[in-house]
mmCIF file of C-alpha atoms in Angstrom:
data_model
loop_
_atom_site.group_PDB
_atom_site.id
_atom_site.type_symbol
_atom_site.label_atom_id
_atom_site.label_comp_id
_atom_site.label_asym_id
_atom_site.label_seq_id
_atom_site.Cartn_x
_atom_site.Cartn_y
_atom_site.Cartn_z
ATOM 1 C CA UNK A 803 -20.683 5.180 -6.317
ATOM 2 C CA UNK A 804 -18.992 1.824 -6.174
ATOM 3 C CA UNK A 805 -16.399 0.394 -8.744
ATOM 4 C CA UNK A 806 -14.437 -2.373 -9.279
ATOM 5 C CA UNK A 807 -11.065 -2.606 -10.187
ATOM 6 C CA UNK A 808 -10.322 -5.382 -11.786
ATOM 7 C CA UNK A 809 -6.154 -5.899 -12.453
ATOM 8 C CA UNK A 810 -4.380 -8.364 -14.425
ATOM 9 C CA UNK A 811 -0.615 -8.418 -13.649
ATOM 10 C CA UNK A 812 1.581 -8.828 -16.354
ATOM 11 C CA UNK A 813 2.761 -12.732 -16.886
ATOM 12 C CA UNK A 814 6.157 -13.017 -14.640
ATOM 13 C CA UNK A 815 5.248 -9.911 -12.745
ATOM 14 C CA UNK A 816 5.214 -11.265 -9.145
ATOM 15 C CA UNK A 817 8.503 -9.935 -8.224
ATOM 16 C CA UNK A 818 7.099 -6.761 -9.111
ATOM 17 C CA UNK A 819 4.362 -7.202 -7.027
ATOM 18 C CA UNK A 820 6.089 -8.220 -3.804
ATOM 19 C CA UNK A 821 8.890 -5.253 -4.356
ATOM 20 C CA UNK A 822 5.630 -2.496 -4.287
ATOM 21 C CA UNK A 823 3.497 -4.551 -2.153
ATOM 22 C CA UNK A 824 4.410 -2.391 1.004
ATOM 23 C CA UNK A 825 3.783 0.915 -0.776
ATOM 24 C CA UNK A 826 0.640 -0.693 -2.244
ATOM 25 C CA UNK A 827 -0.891 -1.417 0.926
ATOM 26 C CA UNK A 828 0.181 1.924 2.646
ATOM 27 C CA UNK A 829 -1.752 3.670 -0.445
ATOM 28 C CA UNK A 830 -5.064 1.491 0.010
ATOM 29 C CA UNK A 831 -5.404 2.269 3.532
ATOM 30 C CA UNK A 832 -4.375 5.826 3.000
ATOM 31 C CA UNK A 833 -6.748 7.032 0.619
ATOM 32 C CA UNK A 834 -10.397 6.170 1.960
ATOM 33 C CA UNK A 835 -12.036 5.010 -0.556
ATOM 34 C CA UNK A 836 -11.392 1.239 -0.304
ATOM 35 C CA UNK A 837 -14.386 -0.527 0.491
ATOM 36 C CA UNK A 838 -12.546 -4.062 0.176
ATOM 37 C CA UNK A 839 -9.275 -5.204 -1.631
ATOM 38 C CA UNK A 840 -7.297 -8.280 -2.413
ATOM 39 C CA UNK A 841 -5.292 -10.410 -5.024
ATOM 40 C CA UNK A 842 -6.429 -12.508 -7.484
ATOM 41 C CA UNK A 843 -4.761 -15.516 -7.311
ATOM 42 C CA UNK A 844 -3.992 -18.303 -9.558
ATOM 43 C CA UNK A 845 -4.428 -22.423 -9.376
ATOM 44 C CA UNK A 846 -1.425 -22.450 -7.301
ATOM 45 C CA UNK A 847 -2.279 -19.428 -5.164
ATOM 46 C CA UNK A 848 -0.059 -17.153 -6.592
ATOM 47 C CA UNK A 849 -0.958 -13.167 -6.768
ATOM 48 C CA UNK A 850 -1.709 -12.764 -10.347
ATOM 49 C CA UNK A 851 -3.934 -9.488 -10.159
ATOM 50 C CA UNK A 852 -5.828 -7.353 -8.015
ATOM 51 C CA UNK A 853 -9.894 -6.428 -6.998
ATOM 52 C CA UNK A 854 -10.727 -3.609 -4.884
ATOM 53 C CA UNK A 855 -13.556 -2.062 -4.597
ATOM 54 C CA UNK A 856 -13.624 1.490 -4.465
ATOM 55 C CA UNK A 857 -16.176 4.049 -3.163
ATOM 56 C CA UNK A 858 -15.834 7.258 -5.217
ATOM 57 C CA UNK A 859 -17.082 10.112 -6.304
ATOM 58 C CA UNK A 860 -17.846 9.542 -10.132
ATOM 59 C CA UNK A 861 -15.846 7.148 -12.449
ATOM 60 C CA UNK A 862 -13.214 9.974 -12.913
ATOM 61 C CA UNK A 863 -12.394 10.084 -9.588
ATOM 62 C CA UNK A 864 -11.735 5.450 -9.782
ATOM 63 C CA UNK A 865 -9.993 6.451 -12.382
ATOM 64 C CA UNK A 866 -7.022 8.852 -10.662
ATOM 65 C CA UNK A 867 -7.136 6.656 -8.129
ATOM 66 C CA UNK A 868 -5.935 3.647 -10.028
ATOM 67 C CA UNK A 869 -3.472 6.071 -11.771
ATOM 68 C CA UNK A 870 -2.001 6.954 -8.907
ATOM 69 C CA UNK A 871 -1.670 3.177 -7.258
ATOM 70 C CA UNK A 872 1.866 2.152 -7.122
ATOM 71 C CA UNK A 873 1.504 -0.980 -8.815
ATOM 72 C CA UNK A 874 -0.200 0.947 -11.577
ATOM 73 C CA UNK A 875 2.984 3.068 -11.518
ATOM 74 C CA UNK A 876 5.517 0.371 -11.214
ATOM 75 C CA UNK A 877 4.025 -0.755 -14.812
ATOM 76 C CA UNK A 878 2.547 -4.333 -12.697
ATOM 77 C CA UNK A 879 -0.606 -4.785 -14.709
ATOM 78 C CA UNK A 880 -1.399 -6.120 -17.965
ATOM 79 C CA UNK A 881 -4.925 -4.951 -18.230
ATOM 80 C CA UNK A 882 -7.338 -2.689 -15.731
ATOM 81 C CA UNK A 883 -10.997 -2.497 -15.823
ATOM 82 C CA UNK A 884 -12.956 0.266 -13.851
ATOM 83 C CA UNK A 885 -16.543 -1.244 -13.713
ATOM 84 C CA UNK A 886 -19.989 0.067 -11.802
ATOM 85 C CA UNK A 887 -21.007 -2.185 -9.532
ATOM 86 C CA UNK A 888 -23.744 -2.376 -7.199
ATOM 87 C CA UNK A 889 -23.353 -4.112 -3.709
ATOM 88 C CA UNK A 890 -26.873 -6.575 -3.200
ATOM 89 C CA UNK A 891 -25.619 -9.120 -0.290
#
């Protein structure tokens, strides 16, 4: 099953971001169920959130996974949505 995650960092956050960045990116490729991942970036092309793609069991199993990100635990976002999604092109 395929989900997005779909992150909103808190406003001011990005020095939050870069500090976990490292550990962030360690935990994507560590875990293998990434399909694809980057930041959401603003006018300016600033990180301001993240969308990955995940390739997972059942929802539960997007959903420990996003628990268990290190932004997530570093308090970085200011909303997360786990949504179905189904890959056409």
């Amino acid at each position: 099953m395929l989900v997005a995650l779909i992150a909103r960092d808190k406003p001011g956050a990005l020095q939050t971001r870069l500090d976990n960045r490292d550990a962030h990116i360690a935990y994507l490729k560590s875990t293998n169920m990434v399909s694809q991942a980057g930041p959401l970036l603003d006018a300016n092309e600033d990180m301001i959130g993240s969308l990955i793609v995940l390739d997972v069991e059942d929802m539960a199993a997007a959903e420990t996974w996003a628990a268990s990100d290190p932004y997530a635990k570093a308090g970085l976002f200011q909303s997360v949505e786990l949504i179905p999604w189904k890959k056409v092109i």
